[in-house]
PDB file of C-alpha atoms in Angstrom:
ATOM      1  CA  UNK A  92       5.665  31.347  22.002  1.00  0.00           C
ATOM      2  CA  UNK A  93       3.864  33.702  19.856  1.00  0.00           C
ATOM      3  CA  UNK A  94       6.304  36.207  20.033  1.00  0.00           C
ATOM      4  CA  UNK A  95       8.935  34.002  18.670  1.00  0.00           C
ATOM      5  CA  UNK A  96       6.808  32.687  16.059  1.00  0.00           C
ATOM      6  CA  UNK A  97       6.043  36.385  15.024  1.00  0.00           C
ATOM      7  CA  UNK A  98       9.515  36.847  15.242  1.00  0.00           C
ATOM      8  CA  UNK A  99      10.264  34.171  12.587  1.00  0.00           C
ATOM      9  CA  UNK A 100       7.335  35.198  10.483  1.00  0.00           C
ATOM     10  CA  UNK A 101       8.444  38.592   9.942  1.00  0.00           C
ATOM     11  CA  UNK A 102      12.469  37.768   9.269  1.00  0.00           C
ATOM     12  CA  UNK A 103      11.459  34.581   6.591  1.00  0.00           C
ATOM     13  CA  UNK A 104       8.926  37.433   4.891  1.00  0.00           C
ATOM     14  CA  UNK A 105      11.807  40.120   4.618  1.00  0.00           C
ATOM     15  CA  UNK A 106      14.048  37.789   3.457  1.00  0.00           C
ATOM     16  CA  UNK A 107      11.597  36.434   0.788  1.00  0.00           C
ATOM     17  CA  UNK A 108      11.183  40.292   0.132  1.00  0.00           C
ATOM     18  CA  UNK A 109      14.607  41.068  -0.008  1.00  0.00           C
ATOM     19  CA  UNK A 110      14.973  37.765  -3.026  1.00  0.00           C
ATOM     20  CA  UNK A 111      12.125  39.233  -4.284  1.00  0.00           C
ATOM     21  CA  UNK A 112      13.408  42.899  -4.858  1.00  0.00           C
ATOM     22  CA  UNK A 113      16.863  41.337  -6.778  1.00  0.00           C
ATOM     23  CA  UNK A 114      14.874  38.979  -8.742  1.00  0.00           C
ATOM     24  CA  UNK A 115      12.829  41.606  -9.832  1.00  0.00           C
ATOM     25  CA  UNK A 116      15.631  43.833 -10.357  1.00  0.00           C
ATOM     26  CA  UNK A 117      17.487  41.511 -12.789  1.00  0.00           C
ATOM     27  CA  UNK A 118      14.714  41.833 -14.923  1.00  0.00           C
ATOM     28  CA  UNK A 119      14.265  45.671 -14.594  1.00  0.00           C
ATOM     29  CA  UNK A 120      17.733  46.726 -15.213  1.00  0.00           C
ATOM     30  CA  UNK A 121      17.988  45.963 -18.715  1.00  0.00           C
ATOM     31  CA  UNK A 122      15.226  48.723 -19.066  1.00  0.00           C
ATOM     32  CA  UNK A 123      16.930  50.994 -16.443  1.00  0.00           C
ATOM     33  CA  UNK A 124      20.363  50.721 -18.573  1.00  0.00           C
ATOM     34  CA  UNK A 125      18.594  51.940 -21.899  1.00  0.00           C
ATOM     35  CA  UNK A 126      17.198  54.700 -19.699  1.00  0.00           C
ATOM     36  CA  UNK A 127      20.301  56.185 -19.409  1.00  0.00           C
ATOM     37  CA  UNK A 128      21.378  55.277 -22.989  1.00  0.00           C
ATOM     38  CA  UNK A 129      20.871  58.429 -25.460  1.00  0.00           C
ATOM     39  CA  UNK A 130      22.511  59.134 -28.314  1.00  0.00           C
ATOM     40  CA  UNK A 131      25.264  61.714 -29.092  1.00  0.00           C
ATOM     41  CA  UNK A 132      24.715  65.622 -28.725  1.00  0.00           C
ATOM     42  CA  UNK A 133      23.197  67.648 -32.045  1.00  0.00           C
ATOM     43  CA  UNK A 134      23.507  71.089 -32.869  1.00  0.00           C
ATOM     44  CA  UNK A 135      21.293  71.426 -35.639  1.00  0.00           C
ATOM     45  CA  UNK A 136      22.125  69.248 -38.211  1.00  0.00           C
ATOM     46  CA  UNK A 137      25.988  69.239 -36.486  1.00  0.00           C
ATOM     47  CA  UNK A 138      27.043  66.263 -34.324  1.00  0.00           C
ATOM     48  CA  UNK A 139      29.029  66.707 -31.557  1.00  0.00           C
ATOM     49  CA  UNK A 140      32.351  66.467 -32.186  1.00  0.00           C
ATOM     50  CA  UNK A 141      35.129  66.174 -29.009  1.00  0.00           C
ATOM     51  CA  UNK A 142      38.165  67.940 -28.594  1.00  0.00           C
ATOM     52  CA  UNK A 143      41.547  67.452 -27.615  1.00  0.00           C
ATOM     53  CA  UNK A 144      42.125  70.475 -24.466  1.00  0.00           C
ATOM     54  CA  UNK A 145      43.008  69.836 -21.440  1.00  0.00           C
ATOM     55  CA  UNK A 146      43.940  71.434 -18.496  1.00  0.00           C
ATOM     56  CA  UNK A 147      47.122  71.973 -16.994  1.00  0.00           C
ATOM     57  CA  UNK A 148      45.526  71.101 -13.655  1.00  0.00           C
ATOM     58  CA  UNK A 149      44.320  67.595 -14.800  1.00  0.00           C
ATOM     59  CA  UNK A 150      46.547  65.284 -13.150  1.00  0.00           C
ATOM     60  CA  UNK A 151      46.293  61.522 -15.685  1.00  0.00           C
ATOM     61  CA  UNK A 152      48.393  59.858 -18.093  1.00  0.00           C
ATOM     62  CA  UNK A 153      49.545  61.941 -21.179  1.00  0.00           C
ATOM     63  CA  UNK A 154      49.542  61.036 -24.508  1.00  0.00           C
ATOM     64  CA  UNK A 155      46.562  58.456 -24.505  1.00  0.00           C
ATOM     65  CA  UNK A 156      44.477  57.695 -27.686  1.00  0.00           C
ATOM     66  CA  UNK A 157      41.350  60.180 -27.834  1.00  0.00           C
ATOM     67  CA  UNK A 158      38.130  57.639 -27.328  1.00  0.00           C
ATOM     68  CA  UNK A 159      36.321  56.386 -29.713  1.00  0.00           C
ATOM     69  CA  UNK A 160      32.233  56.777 -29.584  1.00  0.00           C
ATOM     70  CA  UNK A 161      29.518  55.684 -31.095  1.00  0.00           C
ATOM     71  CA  UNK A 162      25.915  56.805 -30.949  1.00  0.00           C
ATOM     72  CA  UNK A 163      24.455  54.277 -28.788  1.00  0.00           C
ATOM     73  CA  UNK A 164      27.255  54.060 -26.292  1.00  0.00           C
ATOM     74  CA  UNK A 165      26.104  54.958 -22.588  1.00  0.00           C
ATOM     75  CA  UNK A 166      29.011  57.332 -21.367  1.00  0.00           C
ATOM     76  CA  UNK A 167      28.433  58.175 -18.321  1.00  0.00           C
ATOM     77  CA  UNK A 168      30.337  60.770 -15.880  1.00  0.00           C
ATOM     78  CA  UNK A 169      30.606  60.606 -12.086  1.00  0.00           C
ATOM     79  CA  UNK A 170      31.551  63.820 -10.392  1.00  0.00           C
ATOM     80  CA  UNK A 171      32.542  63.120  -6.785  1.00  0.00           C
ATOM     81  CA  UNK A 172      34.457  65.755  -4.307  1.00  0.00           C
ATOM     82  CA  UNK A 173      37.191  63.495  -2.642  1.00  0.00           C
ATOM     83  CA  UNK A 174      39.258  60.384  -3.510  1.00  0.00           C
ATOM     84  CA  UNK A 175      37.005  57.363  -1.811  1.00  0.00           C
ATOM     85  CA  UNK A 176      33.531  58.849  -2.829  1.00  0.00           C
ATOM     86  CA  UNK A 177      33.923  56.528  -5.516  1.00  0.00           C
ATOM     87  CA  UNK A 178      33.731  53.935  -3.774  1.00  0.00           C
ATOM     88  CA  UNK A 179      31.935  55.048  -0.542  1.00  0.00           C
ATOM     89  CA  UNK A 180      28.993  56.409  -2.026  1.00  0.00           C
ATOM     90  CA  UNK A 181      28.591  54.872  -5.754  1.00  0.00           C
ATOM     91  CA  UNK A 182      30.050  51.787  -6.148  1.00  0.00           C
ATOM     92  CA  UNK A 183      26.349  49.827  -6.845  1.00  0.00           C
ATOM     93  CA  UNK A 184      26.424  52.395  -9.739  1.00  0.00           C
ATOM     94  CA  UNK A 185      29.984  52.346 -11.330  1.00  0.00           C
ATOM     95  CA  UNK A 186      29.801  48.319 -11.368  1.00  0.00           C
ATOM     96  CA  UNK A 187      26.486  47.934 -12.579  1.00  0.00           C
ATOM     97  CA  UNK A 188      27.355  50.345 -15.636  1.00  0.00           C
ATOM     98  CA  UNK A 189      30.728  49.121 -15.671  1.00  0.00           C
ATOM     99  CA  UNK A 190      29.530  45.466 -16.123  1.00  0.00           C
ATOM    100  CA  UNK A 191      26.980  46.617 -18.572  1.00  0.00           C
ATOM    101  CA  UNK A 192      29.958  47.703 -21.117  1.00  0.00           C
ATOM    102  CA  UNK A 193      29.106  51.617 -20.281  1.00  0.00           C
ATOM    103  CA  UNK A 194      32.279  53.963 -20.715  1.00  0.00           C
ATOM    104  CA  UNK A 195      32.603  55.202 -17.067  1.00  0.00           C
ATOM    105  CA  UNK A 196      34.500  58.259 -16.330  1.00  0.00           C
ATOM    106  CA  UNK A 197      35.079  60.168 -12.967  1.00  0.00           C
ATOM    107  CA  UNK A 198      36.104  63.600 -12.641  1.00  0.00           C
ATOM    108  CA  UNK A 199      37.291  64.086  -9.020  1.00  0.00           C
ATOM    109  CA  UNK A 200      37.659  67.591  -7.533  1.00  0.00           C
ATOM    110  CA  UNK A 201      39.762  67.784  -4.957  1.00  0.00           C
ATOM    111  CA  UNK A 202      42.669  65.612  -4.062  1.00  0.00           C
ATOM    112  CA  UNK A 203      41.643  64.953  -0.388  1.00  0.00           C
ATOM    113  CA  UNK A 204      44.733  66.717   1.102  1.00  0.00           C
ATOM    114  CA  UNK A 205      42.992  67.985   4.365  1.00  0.00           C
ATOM    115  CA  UNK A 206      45.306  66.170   6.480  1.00  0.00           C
ATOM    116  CA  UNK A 207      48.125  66.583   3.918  1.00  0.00           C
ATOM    117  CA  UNK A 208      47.714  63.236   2.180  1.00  0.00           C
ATOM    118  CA  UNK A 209      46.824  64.299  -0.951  1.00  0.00           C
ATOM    119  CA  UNK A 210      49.627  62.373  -2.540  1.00  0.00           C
ATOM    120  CA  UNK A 211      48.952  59.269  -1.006  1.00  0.00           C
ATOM    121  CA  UNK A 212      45.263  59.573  -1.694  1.00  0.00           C
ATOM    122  CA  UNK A 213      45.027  60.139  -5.300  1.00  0.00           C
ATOM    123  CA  UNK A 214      47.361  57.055  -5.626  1.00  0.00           C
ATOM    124  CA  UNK A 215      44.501  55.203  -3.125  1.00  0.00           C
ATOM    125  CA  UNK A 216      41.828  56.426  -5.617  1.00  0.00           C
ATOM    126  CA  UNK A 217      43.486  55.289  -8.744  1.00  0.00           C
ATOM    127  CA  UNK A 218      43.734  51.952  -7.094  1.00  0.00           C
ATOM    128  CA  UNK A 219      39.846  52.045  -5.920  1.00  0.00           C
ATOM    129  CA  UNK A 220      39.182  53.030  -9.505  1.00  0.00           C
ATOM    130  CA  UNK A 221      41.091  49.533 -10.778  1.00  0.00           C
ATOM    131  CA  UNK A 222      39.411  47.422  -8.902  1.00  0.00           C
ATOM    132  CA  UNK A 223      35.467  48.986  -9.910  1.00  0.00           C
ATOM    133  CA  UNK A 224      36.320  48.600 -13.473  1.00  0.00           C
ATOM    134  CA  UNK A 225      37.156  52.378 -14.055  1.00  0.00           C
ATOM    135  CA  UNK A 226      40.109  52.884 -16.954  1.00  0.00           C
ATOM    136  CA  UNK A 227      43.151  55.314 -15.430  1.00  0.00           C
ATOM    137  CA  UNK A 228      43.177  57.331 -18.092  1.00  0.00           C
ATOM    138  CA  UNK A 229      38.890  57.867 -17.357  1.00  0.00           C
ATOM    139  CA  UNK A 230      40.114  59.474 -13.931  1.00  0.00           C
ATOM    140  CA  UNK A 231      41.021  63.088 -13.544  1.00  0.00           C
ATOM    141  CA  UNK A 232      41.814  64.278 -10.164  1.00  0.00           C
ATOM    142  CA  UNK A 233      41.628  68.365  -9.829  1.00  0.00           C
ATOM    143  CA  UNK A 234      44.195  69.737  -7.841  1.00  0.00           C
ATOM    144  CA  UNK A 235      43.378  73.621  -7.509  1.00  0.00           C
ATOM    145  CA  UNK A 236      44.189  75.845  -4.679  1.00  0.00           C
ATOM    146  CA  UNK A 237      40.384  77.405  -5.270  1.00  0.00           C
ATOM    147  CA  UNK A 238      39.102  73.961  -4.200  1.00  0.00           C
ATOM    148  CA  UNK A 239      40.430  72.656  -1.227  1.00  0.00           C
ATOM    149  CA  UNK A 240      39.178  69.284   0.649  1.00  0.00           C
ATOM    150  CA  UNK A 241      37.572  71.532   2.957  1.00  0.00           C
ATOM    151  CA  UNK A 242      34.013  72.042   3.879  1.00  0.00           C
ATOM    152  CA  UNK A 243      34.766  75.538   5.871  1.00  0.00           C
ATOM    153  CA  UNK A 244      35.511  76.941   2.285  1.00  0.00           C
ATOM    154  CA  UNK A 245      33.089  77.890  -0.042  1.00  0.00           C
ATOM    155  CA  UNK A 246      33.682  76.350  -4.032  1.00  0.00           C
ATOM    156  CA  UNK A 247      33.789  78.258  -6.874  1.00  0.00           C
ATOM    157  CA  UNK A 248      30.379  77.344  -8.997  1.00  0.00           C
ATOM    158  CA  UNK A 249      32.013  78.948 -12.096  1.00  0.00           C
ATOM    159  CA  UNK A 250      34.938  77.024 -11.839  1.00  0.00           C
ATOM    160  CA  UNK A 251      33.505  73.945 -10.799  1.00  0.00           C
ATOM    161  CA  UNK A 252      31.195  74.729 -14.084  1.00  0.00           C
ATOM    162  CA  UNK A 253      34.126  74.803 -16.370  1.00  0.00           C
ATOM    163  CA  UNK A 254      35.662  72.037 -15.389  1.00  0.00           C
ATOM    164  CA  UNK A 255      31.926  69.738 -15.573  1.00  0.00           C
ATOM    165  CA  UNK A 256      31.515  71.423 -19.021  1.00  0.00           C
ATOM    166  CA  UNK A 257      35.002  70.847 -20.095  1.00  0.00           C
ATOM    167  CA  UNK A 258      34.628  66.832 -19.690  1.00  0.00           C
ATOM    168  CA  UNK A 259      31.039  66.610 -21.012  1.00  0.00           C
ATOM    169  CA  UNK A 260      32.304  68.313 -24.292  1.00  0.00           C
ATOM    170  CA  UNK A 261      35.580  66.046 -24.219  1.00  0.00           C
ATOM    171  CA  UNK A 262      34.147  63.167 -23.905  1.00  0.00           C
ATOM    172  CA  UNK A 263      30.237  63.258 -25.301  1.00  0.00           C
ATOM    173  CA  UNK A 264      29.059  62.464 -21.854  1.00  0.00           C
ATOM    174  CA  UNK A 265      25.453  61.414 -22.198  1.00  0.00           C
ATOM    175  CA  UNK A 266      24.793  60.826 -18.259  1.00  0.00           C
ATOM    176  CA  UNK A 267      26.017  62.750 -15.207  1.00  0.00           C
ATOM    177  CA  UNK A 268      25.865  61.861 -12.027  1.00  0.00           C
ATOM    178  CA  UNK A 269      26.693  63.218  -8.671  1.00  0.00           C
ATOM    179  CA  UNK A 270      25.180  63.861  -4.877  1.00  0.00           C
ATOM    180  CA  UNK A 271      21.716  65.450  -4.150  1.00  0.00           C
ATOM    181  CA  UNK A 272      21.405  68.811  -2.465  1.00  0.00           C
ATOM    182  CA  UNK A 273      22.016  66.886   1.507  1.00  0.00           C
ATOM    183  CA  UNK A 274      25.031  65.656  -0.192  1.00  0.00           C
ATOM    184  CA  UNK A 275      24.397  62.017   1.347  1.00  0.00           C
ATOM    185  CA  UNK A 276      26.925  62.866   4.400  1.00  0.00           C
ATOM    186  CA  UNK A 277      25.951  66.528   4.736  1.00  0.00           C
ATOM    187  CA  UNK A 278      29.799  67.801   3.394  1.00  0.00           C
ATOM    188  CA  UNK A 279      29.889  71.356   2.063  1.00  0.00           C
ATOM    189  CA  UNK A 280      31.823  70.512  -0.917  1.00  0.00           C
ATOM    190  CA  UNK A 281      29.503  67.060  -1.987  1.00  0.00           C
ATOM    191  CA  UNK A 282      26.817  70.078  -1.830  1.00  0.00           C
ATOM    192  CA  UNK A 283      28.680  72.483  -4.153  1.00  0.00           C
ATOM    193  CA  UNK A 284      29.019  70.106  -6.609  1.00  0.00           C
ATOM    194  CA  UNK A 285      24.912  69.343  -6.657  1.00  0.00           C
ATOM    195  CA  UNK A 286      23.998  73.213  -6.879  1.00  0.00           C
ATOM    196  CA  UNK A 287      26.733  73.731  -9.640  1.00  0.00           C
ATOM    197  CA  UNK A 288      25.094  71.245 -11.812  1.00  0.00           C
ATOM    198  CA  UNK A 289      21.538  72.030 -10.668  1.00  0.00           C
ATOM    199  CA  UNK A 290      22.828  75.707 -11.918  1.00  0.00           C
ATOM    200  CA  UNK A 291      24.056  74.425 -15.482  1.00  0.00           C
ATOM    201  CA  UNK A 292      20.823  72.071 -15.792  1.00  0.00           C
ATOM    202  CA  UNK A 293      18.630  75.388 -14.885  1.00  0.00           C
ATOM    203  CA  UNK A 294      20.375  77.409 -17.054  1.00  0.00           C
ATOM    204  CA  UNK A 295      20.388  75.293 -20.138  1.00  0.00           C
ATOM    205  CA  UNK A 296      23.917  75.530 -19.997  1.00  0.00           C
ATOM    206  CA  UNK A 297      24.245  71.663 -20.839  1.00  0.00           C
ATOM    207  CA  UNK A 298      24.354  69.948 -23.993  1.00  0.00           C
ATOM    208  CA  UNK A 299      21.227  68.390 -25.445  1.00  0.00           C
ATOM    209  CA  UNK A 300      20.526  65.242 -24.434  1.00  0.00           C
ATOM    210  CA  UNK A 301      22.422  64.979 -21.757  1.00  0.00           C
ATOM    211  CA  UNK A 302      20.901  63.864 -18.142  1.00  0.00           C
ATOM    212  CA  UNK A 303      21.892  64.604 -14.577  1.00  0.00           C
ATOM    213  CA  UNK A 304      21.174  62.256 -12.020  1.00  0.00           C
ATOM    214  CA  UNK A 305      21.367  62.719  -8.006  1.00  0.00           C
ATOM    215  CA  UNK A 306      22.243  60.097  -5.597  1.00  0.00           C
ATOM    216  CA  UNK A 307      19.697  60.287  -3.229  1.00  0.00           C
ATOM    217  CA  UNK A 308      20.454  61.255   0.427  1.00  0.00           C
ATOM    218  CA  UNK A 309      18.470  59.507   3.324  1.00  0.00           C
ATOM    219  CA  UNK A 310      17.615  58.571   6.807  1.00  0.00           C
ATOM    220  CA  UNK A 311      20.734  57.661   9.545  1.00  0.00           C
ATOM    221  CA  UNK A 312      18.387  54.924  10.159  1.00  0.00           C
ATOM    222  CA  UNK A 313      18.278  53.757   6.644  1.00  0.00           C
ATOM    223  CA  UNK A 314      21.679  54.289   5.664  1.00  0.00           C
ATOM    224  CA  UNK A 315      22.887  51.495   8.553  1.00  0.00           C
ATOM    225  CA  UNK A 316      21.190  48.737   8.171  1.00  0.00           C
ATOM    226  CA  UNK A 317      22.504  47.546   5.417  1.00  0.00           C
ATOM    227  CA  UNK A 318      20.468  44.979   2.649  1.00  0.00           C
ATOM    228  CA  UNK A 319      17.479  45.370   4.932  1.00  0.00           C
ATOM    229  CA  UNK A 320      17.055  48.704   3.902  1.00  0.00           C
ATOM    230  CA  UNK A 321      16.268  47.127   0.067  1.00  0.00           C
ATOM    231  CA  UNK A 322      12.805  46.943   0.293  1.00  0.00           C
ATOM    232  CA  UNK A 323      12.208  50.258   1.134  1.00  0.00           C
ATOM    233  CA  UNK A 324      14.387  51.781  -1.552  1.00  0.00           C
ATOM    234  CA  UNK A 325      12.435  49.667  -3.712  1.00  0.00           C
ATOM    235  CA  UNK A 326       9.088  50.908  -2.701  1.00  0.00           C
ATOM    236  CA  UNK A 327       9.992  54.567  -2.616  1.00  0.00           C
ATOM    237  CA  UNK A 328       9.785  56.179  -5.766  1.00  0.00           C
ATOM    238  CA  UNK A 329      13.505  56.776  -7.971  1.00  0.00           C
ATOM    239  CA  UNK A 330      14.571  57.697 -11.127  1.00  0.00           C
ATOM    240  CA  UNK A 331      17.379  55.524 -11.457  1.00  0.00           C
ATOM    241  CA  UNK A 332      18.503  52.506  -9.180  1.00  0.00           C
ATOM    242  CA  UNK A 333      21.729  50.298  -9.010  1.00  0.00           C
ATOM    243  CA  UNK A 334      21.438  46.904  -6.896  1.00  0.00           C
ATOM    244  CA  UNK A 335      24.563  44.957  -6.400  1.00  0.00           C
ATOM    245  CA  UNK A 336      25.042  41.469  -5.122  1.00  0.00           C
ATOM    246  CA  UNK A 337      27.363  39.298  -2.952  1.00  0.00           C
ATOM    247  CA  UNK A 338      29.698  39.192  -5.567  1.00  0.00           C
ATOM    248  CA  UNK A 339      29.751  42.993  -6.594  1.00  0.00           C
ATOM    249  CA  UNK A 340      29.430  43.952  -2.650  1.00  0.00           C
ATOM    250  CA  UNK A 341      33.141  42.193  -2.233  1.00  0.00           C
ATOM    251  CA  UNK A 342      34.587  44.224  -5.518  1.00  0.00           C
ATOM    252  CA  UNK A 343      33.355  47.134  -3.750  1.00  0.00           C
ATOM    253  CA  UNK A 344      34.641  46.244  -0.273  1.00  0.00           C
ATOM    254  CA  UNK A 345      37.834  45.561  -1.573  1.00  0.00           C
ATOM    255  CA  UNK A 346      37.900  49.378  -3.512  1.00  0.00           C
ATOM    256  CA  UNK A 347      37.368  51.043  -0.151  1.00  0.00           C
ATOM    257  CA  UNK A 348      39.670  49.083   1.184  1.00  0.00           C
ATOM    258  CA  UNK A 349      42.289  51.059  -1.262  1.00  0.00           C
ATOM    259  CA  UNK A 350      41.837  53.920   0.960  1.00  0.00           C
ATOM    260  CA  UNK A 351      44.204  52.418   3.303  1.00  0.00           C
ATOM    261  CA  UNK A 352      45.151  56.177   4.874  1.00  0.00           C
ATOM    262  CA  UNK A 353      40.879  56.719   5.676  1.00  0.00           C
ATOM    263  CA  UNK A 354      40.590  53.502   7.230  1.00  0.00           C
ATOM    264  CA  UNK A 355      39.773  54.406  10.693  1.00  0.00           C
ATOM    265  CA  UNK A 356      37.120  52.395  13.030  1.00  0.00           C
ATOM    266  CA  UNK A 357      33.962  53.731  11.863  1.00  0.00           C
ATOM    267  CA  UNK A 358      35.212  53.018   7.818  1.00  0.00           C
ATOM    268  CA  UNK A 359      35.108  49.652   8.672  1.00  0.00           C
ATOM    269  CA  UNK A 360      31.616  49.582  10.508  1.00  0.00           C
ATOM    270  CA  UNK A 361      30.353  51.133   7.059  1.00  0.00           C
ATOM    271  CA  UNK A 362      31.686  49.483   4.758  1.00  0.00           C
ATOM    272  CA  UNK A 363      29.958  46.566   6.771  1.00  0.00           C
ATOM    273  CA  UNK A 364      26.312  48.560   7.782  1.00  0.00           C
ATOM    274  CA  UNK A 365      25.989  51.272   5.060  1.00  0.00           C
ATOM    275  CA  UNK A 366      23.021  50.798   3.005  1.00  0.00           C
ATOM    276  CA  UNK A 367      25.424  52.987   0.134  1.00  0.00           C
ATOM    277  CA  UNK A 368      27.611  49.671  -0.446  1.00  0.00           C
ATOM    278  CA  UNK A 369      24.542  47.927  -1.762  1.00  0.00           C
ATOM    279  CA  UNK A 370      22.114  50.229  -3.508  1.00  0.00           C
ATOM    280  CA  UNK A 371      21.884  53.574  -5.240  1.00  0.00           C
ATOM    281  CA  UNK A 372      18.905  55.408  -5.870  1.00  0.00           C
ATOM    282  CA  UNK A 373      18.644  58.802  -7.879  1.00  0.00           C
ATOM    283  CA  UNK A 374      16.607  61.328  -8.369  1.00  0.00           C
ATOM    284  CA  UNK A 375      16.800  63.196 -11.935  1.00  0.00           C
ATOM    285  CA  UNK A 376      18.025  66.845 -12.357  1.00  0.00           C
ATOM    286  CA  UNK A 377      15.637  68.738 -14.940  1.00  0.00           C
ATOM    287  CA  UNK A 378      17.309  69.721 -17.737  1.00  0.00           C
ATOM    288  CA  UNK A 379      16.205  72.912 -19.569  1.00  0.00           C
ATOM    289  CA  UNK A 380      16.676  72.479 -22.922  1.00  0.00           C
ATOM    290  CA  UNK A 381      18.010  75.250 -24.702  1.00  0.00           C
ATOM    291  CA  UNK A 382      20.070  75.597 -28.641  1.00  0.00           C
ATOM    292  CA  UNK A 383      23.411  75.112 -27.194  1.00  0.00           C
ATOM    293  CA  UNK A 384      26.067  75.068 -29.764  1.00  0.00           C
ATOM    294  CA  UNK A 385      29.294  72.982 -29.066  1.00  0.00           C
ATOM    295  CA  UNK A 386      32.763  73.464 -31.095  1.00  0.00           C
TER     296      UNK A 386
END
C-alpha cells in the first residue's frame, strides 16, 4: 500500500511540475523573444545595407522580392546539415519564433543524398518547412560536391563560412542558430557546422550584433522520455529555451512526417519519445566583437 501511494504521490507532483514549468513559461517567453530581438548591424555611423548575390549553388525560387526589414524585427537563421533537421531537432524553436511574427530563415547544407534521394528529400524538406511556418523562398538547400551527406567526409570550414556569411549579410540576420559541439546525434557534419560558427564567432568574423545560439546536446536518457524530461531542462541552466504544446507538438509531428523517404521504425518511436519534439534549450556562442565593415 505504501508503495502505491508513493507511486501516485510522485506522478500527481511531476505532473503539477510539468503545468507548472508551461505556465511559467508563457510568462517568460515574452522576455526570452526580446532576448533575441536586436536591432540591425552598424558600421560606424553606416547601417547595414543587404545585397542582392546569390549563388549559383542555391537551389529556391528566382526572381522573389528582396525582404523588407526593419530595426526591431527578430530575423533569425537556422543552419541545419540535412533535410529533416528542421524538424527533428528544432521544431519547438522555428514555431515558437514563427508564431511570434519572427522572419525565420534556414540555410540547409547538404541535400541528404546519401542513399541517392537527394531529389526526393529537398522536395520532403520544403514540405516540412510549409507546415512549421517557414516561407519557400526563406529555404536554401546547398547542393555542393565539397559537402556531401556524409559523416566519413570532412567539411570545408571556409566554405561552410562563406556560405553562413553570405546569408547573414543578405538578409540582416540578427540570430543564428545551429547544433552544439556533440551535435545532438553525434553526426560529423551537425559538428562541422558548430566549429565553423564557433570559428567566425572567435574570430570576430561576424557582424555586430549578431548572436549565435547552440542547441544543446544531452543524455540518451533524457532525450527519450519525452515531456517528462521538462522539468529538468527547466532547472538546468540555458541561454535560450523554446517549449511547445499539444497543439504545436502535432504541427511538428506532422513536418517530420514530410520526410516520408526517412520514415523507418525508430523515426516513428522518436517522433513519439524524443524530448527534441517538445523543448529546445541553447547555450550562447561568444561573440568577439570586432569593427567589421559590411558592403
Amino acid at each position: 500500500m505504501f508503495v502505491i501511494v508513493t507511486i501516485i504521490f510522485v506522478f500527481v507532483a511531476y505532473t503539477i511540475s510539468i503545468k507548472f514549468v508551461y505556465y511559467r513559461y508563457s510568462q517568460l517567453w515574452p522576455h526570452l523573444r526580446n532576448k533575441i530581438s536586436t536591432p540591425l548591424y552598424t558600421a560606424g555611423n553606416a547601417s547595414f545595407c543587404p545585397t542582392h548575390e546569390r549563388s549559383s549553388a542555391l537551389l529556391r525560387n528566382s526572381g522573389e522580392a528582396k525582404p523588407r526589414v526593419t530595426a526591431s524585427e527578430t530575423r533569425a537563421l537556422l543552419v541545419t546539415a540535412h533535410p529533416d533537421d528542421e524538424c527533428m531537432f528544432f521544431a519547438p524553436t522555428v514555431l515558437k519564433l514563427v508564431e511570434s511574427q519572427a522572419a525565420v530563415y534556414l540555410l540547409c547544407l547538404s541535400t541528404g543524398n546519401y542513399n541517392s534521394q537527394g531529389l526526393q528529400r529537398k522536395r520532403e524538406l520544403l514540405e516540412s518547412c510549409a507546415v512549421l511556418g517557414i516561407p519557400s523562398d526563406h529555404v536554401t538547400i546547398i547542393d555542393y560536391k565539397e559537402l556531401p551527406d556524409d559523416p566519413a567526409v570532412q567539411w570545408s570550414t571556409a566554405l561552410i563560412s562563406s556560405l553562413i556569411l553570405k546569408h547573414i549579410r543578405n538578409y540582416s540576420i540578427s540570430v543564428v542558430l545551429t547544433f552544439d559541439g556533440s551535435g545532438v546525434s553525434g553526426h560529423a557534419n551537425h559538428i562541422a557546422i558548430y566549429m565553423t560558427l564557433r570559428h567566425l564567432a572567435s574570430a570576430g568574423r561576424l557582424p555586430e550584433g549578431c548572436q549565435i545560439f547552440s542547441l544543446h546536446s544531452i543524455s540518451l536518457l533524457r532525450k527519450y522520455v519525452s515531456v517528462l524530461e521538462l522539468p529538468v531542462s527547466w532547472l538546468l541552466p540555458s541561454d535560450f529555451c523554446c517549449i511547445i504544446g499539444w497543439e504545436e507538438y502535432k504541427r511538428a509531428t506532422k513536418a517530420m512526417l514530410c520526410h516520408r523517404s526517412q520514415l523507418l521504425w525508430f523515426r516513428r518511436l522518436y517522433i513519439l519519445f524524443s524530448r527534441y519534439m517538445l523543448v529546445n534549450t541553447f547555450q550562447a556562442i561568444t561573440v568577439e566583437t570586432k569593427n567589421v565593415k559590411i558592403y
